[in-house]
Coordinates of C-alpha atoms in Angstrom, one line a residue:
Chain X
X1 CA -38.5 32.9 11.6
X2 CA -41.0 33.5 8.5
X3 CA -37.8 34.9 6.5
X4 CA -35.9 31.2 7.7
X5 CA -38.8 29.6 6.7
X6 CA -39.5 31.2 3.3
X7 CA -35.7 30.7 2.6
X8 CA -35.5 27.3 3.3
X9 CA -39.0 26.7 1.5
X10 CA -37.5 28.1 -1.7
X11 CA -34.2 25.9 -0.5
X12 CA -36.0 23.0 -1.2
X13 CA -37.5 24.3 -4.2
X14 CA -34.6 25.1 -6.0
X15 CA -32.8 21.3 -4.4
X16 CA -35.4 19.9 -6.2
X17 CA -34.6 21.6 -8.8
X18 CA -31.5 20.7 -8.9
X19 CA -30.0 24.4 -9.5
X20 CA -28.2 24.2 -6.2
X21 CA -26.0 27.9 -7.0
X22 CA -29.1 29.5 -7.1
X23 CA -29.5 28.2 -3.7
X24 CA -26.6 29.4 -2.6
X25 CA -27.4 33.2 -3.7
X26 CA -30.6 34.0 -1.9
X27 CA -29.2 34.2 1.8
X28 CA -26.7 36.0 3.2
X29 CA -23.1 34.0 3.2
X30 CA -20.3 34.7 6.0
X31 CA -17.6 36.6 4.4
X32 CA -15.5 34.0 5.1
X33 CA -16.7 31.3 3.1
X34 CA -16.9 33.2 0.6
X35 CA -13.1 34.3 0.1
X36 CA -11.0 31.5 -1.0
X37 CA -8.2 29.0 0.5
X38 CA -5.0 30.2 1.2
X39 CA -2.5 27.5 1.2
X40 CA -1.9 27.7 4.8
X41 CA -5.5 27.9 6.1
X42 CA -6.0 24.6 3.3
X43 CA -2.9 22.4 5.2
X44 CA -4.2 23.8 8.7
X45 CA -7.8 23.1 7.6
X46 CA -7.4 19.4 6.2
X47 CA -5.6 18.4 9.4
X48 CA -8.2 19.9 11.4
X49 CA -10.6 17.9 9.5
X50 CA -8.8 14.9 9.9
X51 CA -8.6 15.4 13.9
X52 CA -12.5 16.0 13.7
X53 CA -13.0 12.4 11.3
X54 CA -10.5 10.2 13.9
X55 CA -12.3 11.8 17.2
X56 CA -9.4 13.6 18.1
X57 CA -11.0 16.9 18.4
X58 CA -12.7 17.2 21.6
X59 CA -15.9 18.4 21.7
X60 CA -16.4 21.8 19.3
X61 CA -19.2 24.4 18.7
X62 CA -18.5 25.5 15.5
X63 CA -15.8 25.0 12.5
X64 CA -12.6 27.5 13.2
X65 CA -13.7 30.5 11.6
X66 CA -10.6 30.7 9.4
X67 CA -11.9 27.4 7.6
X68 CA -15.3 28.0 6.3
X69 CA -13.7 27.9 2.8
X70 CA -12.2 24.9 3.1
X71 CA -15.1 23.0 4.8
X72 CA -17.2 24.7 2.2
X73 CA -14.9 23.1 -0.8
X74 CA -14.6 19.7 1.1
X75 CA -18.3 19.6 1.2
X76 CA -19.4 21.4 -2.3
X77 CA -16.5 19.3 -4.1
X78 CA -15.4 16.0 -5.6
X79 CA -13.6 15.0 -2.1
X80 CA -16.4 14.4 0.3
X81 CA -18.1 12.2 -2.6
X82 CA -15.0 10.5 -2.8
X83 CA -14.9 10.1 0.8
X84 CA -17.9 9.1 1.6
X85 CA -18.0 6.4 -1.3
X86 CA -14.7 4.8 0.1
X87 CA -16.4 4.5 3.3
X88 CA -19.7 2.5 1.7
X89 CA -17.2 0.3 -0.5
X90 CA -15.3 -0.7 2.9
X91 CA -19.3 -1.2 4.5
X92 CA -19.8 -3.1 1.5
X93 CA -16.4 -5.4 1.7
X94 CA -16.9 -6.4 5.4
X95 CA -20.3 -7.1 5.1
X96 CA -21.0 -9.4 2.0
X97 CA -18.0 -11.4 4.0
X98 CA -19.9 -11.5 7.3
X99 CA -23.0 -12.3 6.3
X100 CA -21.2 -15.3 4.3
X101 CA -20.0 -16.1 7.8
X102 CA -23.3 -16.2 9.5
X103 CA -24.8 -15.1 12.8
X104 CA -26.2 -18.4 13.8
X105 CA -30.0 -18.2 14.4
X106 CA -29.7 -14.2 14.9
X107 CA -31.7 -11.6 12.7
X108 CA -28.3 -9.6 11.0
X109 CA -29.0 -5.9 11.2
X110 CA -27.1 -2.8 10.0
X111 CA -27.8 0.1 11.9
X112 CA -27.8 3.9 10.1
X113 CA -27.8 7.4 11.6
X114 CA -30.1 9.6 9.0
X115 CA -28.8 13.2 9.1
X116 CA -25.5 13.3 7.2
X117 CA -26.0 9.4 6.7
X118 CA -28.6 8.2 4.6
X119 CA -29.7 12.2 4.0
X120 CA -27.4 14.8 3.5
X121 CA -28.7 18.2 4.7
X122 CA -25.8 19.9 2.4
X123 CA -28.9 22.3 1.2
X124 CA -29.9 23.6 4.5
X125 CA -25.9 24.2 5.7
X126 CA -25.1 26.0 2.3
X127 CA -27.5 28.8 2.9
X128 CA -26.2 29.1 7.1
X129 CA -22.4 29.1 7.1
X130 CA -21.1 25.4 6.7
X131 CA -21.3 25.0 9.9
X132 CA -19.6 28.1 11.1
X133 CA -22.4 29.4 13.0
X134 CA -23.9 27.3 15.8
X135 CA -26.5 25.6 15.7
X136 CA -29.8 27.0 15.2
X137 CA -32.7 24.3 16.0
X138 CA -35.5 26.1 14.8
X139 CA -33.9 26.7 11.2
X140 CA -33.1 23.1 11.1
X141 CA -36.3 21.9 12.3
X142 CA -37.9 24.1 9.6
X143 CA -35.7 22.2 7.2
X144 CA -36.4 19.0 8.4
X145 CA -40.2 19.6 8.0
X146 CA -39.9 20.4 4.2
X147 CA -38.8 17.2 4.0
X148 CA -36.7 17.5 0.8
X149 CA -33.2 16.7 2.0
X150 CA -31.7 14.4 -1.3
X151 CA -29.7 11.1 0.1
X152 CA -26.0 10.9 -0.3
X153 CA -25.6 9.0 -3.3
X154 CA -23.5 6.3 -2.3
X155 CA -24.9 5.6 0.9
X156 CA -28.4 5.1 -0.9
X157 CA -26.4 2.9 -3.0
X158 CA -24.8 0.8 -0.3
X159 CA -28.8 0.7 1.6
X160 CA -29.8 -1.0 -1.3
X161 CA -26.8 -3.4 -1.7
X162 CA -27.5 -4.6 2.1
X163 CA -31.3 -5.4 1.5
X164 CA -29.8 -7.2 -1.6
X165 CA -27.6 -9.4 0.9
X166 CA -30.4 -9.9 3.2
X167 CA -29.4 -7.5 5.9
X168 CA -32.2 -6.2 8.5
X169 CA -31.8 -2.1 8.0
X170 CA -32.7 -0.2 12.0
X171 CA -32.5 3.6 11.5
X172 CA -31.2 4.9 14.0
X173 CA -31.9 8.9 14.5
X174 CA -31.3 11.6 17.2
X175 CA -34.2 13.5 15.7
X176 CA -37.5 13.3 17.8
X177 CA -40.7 11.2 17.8
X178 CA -42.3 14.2 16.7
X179 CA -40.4 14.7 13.7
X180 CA -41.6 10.6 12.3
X181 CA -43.8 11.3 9.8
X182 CA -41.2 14.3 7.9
X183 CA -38.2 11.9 8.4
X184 CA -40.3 9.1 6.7
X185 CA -41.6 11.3 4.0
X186 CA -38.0 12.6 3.4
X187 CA -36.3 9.7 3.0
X188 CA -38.7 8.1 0.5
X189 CA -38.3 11.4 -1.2
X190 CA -35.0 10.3 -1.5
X191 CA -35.6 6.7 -2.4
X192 CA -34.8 4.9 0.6
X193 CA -38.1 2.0 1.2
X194 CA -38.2 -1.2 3.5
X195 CA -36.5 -0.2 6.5
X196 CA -37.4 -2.9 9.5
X197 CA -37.9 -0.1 11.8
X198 CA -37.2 3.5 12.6
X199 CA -35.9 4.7 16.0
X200 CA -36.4 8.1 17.0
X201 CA -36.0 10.2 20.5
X202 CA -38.6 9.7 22.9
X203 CA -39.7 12.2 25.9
X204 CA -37.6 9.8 27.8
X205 CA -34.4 10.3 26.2
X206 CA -34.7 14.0 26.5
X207 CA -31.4 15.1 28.4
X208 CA -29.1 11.9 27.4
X209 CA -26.8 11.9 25.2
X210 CA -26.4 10.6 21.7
X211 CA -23.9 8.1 22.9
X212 CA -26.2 6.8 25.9
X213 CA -29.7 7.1 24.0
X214 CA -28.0 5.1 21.0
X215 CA -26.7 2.4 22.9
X216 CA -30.1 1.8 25.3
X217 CA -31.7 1.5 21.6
X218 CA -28.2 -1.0 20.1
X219 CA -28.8 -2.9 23.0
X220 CA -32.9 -3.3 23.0
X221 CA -32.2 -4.5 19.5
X222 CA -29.4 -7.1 20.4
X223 CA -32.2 -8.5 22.9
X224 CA -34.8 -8.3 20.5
X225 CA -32.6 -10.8 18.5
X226 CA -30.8 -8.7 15.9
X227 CA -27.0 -9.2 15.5
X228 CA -25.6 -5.7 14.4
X229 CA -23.4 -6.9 11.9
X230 CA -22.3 -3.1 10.8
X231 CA -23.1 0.8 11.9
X232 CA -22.7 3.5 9.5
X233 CA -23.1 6.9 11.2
X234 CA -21.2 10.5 11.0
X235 CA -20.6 11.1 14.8
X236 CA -18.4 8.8 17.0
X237 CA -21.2 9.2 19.1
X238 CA -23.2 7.2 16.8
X239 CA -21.0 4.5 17.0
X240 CA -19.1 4.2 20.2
X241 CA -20.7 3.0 23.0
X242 CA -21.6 -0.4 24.2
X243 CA -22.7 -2.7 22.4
X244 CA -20.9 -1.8 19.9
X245 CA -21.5 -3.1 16.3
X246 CA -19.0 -5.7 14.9
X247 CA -17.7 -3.0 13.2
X248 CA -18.3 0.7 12.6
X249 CA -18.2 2.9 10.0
X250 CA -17.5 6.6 10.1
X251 CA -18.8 8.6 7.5
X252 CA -17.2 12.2 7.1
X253 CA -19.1 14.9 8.9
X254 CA -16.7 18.4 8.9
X255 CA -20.1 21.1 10.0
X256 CA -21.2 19.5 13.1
X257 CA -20.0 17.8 16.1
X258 CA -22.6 15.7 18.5
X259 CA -21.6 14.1 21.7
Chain J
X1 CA 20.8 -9.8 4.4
X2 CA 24.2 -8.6 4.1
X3 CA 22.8 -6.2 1.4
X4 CA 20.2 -5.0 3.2
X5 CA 22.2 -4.8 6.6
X6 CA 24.8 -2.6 4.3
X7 CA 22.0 -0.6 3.2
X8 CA 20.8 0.1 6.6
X9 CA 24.0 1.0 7.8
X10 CA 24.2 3.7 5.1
X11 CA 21.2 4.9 5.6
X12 CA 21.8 5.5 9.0
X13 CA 24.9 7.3 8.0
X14 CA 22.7 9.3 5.7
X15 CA 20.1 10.5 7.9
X16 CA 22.4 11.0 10.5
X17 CA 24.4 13.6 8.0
X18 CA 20.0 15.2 7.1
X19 CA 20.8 14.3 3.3
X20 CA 17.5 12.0 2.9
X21 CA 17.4 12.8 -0.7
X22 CA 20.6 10.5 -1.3
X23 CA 19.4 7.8 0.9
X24 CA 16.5 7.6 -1.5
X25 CA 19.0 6.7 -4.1
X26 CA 20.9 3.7 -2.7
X27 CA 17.8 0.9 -3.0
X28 CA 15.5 -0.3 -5.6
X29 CA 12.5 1.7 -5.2
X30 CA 9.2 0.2 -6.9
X31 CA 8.4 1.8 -9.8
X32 CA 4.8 2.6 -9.1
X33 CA 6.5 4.8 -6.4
X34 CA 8.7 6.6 -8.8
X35 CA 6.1 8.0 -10.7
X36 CA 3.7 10.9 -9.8
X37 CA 0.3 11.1 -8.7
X38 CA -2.7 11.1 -11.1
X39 CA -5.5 12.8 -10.4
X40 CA -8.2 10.1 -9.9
X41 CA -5.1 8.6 -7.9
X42 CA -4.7 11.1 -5.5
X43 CA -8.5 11.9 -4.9
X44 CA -9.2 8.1 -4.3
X45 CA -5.8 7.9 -2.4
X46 CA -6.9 10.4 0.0
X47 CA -9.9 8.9 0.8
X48 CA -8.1 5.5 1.3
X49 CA -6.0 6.9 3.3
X50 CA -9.1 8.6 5.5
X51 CA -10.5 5.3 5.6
X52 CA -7.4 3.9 7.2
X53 CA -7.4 6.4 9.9
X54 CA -10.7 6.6 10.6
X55 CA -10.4 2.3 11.0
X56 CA -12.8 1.8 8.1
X57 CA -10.5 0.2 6.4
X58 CA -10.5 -3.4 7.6
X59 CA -6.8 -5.6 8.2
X60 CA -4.6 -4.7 4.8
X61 CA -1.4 -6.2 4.5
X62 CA 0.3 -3.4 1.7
X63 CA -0.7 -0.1 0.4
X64 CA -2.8 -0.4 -2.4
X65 CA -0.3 -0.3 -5.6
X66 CA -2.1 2.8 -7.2
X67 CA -1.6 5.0 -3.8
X68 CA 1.7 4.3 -3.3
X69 CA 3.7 7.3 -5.0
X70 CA 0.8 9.4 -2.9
X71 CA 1.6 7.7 0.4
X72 CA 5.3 9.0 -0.4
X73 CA 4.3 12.0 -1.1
X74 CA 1.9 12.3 1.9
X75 CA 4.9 11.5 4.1
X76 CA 7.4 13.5 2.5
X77 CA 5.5 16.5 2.1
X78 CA 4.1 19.0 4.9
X79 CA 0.9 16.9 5.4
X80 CA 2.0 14.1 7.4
X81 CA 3.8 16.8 9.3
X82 CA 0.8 19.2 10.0
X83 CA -1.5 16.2 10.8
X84 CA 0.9 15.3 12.9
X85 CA 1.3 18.5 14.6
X86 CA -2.7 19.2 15.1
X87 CA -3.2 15.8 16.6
X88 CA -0.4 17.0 19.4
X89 CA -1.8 20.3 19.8
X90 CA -5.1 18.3 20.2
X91 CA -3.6 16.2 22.5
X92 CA -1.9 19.2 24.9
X93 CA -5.3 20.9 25.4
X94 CA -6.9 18.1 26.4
X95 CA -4.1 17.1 28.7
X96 CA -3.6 20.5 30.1
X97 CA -7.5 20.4 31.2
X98 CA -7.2 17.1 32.5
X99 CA -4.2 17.6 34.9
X100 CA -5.6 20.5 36.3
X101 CA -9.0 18.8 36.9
X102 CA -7.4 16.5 39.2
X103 CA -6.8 12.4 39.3
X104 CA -7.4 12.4 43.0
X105 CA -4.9 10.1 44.5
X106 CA -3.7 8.4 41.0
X107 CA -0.5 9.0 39.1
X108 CA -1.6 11.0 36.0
X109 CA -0.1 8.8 33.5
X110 CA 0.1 9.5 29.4
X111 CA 0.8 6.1 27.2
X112 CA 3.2 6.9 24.0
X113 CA 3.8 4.1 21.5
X114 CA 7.2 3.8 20.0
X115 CA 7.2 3.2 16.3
X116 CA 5.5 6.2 14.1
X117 CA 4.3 8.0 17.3
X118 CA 7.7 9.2 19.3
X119 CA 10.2 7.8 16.8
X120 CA 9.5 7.7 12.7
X121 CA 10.5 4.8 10.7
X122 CA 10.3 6.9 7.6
X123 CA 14.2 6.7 6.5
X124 CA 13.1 2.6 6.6
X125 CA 10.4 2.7 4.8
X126 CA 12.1 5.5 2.1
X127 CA 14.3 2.3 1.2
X128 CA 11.9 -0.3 1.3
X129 CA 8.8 1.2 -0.9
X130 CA 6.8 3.4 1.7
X131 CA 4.0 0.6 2.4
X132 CA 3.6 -1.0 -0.8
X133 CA 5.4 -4.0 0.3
X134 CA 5.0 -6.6 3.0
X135 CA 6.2 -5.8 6.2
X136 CA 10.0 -7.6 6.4
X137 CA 10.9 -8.4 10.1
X138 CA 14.3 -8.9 9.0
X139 CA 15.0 -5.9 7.5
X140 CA 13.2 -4.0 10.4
X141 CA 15.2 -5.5 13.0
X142 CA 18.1 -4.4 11.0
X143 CA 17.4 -1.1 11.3
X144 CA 15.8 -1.0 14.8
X145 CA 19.5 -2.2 15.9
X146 CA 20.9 0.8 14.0
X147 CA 19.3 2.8 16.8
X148 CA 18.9 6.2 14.4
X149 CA 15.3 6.4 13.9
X150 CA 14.7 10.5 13.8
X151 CA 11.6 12.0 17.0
X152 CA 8.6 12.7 15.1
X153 CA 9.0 16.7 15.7
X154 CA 5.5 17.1 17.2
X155 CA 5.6 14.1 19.2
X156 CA 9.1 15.3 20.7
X157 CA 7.3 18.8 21.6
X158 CA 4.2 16.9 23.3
X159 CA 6.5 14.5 25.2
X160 CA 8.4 17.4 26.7
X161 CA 5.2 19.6 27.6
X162 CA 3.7 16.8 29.2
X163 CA 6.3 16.0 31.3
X164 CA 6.3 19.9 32.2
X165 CA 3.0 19.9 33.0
X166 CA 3.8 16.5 35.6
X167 CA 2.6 13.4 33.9
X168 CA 4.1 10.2 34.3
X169 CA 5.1 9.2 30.7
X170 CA 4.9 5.2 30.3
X171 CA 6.1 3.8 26.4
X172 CA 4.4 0.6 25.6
X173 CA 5.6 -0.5 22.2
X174 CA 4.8 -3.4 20.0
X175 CA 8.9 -4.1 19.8
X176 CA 10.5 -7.4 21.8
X177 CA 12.6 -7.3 25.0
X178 CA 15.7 -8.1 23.2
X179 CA 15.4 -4.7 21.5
X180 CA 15.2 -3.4 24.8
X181 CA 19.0 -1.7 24.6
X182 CA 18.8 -0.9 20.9
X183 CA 15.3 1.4 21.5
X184 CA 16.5 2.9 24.5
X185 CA 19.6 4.0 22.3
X186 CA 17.4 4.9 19.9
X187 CA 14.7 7.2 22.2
X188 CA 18.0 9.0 23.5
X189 CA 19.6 9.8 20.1
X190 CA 16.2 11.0 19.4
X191 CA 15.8 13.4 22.1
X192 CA 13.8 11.7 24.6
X193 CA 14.7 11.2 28.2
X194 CA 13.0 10.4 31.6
X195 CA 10.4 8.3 30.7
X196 CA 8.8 6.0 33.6
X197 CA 8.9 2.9 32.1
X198 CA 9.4 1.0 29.0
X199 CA 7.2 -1.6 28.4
X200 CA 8.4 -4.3 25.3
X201 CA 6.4 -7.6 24.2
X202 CA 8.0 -10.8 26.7
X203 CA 8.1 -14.1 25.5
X204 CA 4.6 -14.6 26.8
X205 CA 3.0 -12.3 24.9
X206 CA 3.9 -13.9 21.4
X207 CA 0.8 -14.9 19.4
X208 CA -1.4 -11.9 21.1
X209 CA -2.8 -9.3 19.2
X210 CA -1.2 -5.5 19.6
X211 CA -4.6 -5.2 21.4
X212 CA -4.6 -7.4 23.9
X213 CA -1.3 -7.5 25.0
X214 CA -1.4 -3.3 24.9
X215 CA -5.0 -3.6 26.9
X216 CA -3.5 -6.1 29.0
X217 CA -0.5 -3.7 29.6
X218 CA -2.6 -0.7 30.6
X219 CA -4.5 -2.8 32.9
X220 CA -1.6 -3.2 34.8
X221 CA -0.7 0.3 34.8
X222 CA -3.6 0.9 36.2
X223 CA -3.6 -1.5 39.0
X224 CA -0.1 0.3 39.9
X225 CA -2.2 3.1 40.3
X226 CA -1.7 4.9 37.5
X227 CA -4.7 7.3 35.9
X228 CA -4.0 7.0 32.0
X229 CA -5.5 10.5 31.1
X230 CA -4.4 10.1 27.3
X231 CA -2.7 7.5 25.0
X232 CA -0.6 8.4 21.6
X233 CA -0.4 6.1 18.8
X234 CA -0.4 5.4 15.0
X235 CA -2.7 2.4 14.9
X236 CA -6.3 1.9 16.6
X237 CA -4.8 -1.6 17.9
X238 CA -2.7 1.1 20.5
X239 CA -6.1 3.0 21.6
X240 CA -8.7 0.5 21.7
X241 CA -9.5 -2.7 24.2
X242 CA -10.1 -2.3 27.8
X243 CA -9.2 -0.1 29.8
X244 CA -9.0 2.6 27.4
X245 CA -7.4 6.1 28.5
X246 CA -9.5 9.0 28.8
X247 CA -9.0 10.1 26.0
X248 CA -7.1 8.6 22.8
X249 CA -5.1 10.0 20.2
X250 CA -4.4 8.3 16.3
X251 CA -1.5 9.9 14.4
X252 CA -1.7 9.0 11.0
X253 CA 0.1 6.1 9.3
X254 CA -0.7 5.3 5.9
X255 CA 2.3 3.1 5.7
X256 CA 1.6 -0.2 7.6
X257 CA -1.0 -1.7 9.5
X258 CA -1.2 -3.8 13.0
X259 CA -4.3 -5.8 14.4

């Protein structure tokens, strides 16, 4: 636990620093990711990606061991940029046109997930397999306490673009009450300001899932008076669920699956 | 008409005889098609084409100009193919689990649409610009009545393991009752046999949306006392509305899209 810690400290060193290959070199990677894409893993490996990104995957632990390259070249590459700004300009499209259409005397909201939403943890899954090893809480809760995670560059820009429309911004997080004050801290490190409110797990919702604790909190904010215009998040279970926003967005999310 | 009638019917005669590469050659294809794929092109085309599946893309009428030689060569290549073939492999898991957990007293029923999920339009839409124009109903229905639309190879595998494994396979396509004979023809010539019922658009469902007459078709289904464990199609608008199956399943289509 002091070696995780110590590694992740010097993680977020180096992230600020912005020499992310160094990064990359002081923990032990799986083999795997570190041989290249054969041709067949790559076609096998895209697919699977896709199946992941339109929820036809069931429910997974961890990536298929034989593409820790490929999620590792999606992720360290031009592609999940590209993604991920597509996504934000299709956000962007639908809602300058909705809120031209109004929501009557309702508040218009747009609801975000944080991890792999507003902040990427890329840093923290480069230096424990891409998401080929399961999920280790204590190592990410670690890394959520340094509090460094950078945003993902064209969600930060499409936050900003929403305030500029006039949108009410609800962040929406699995991550717990506990963890408030580093989730606030980390994303004005990364330049997010002037949310409307931050939601985070309560002792209450321990045991539900992340499609039944987000949709308690979509609905509480429905009969609070916001009209959830859009939903940008990285799971289905972010976004499915009723009530559902007027439309969804999923962002691209090949390391981790939450139900 | 005649022409394009003519064209059809040579077509037909061309796919029939596997020589695709000919039946490219007999129509005006746009140019943007002809050409090959940049790489800014194919790197934003791919995430277009993400955001379609993934239904962050909102209604489009065409394929954006700039993707269209990478839709062709999406489709024409081993990636449409291998998407294809995950989301079935997907798709048999899941329904292998789910038949031997039991329906109770139900009919375990799977939902298959027609177009681009058991039989692929591509020879049509090889001739008639691979997305980039507007859908033609006349043209379509030209080569609907030809009755030689090829199975998609994956789809044909699912279809036959599923009826091995006992499900009741109901098709529910977006195609009228007059085409009833022609897709019937069709679905044989292709392969497929046995199929419980096949449900076509009456009279009374013109002016609905795919989604609710498709919702209001598995309704019924279910009031017969059928348990629709999964549902196959290209487009969201086959999946989504109430009641959904237990679980749904988006093959990809880059080529057209239905609300």
């Amino acid at each position: 636990m002091r070696r995780i810690l110590l590694v992740l400290a010097a993680a977020a060193a180096v992230v600020v620093a912005g020499a992310e290959s160094v990064l990359r070199q002081v923990t032990d990677v799986p083999t795997a990711v570190s041989s290249g894409v054969s041709d067949a893993d790559a076609l096998f490996c895209d697919s699977w990606r896709l199946s992941v990104e339109t929820a036809n995957a069931g429910p997974w632990r961890t990536v298929p061991a034989r593409c820790g390259a490929s999620v590792r070249a999606y992720m360290e590459g031009e592609r999940y940029a590209s993604d991920s700004a597509v996504a934000a300009a299709e956000s962007l499209a639908f809602a300058a046109q909705a809120f031209a259409s109004g929501v009557g005397g309702a508040m218009p909201a747009w609801v975000f997930d944080v991890d792999e939403t507003l902040l990427s943890n890329a840093p923290y899954y480069a230096v424990s397999g891409w998401g080929l090893q399961e999920f280790n809480e204590t190592s990410f809760d670690a890394w959520v306490d340094i509090a460094k995670a950078p945003a993902l560059p064209s969600s930060l820009k499409l936050y900003n673009e929403l305030q500029g429309l006039g949108f009410h911004i609800i962040l929406l997080t699995g991550r717990s009450e506990l963890q408030r004050n580093a989730t606030e801290e980390n994303l004005l490190f990364a330049g997010y300001h002037s949310w409307e409110k931050l939601i985070l797990r309560q002792i209450s919702d321990i045991g539900k899932t992340a499609v039944q604790y987000k949709s308690e909190r979509r609905a509480a904010m429905e009969a609070e008076g916001f009209k959830i215009l859009g939903n940008s998040g990285d799971q289905w279970s972010d976004l499915i669920g009723l009530p559902m926003a007027t439309r969804s967005f999923k962002l691209p999310n090949p390391m981790y699956f939450i139900s």
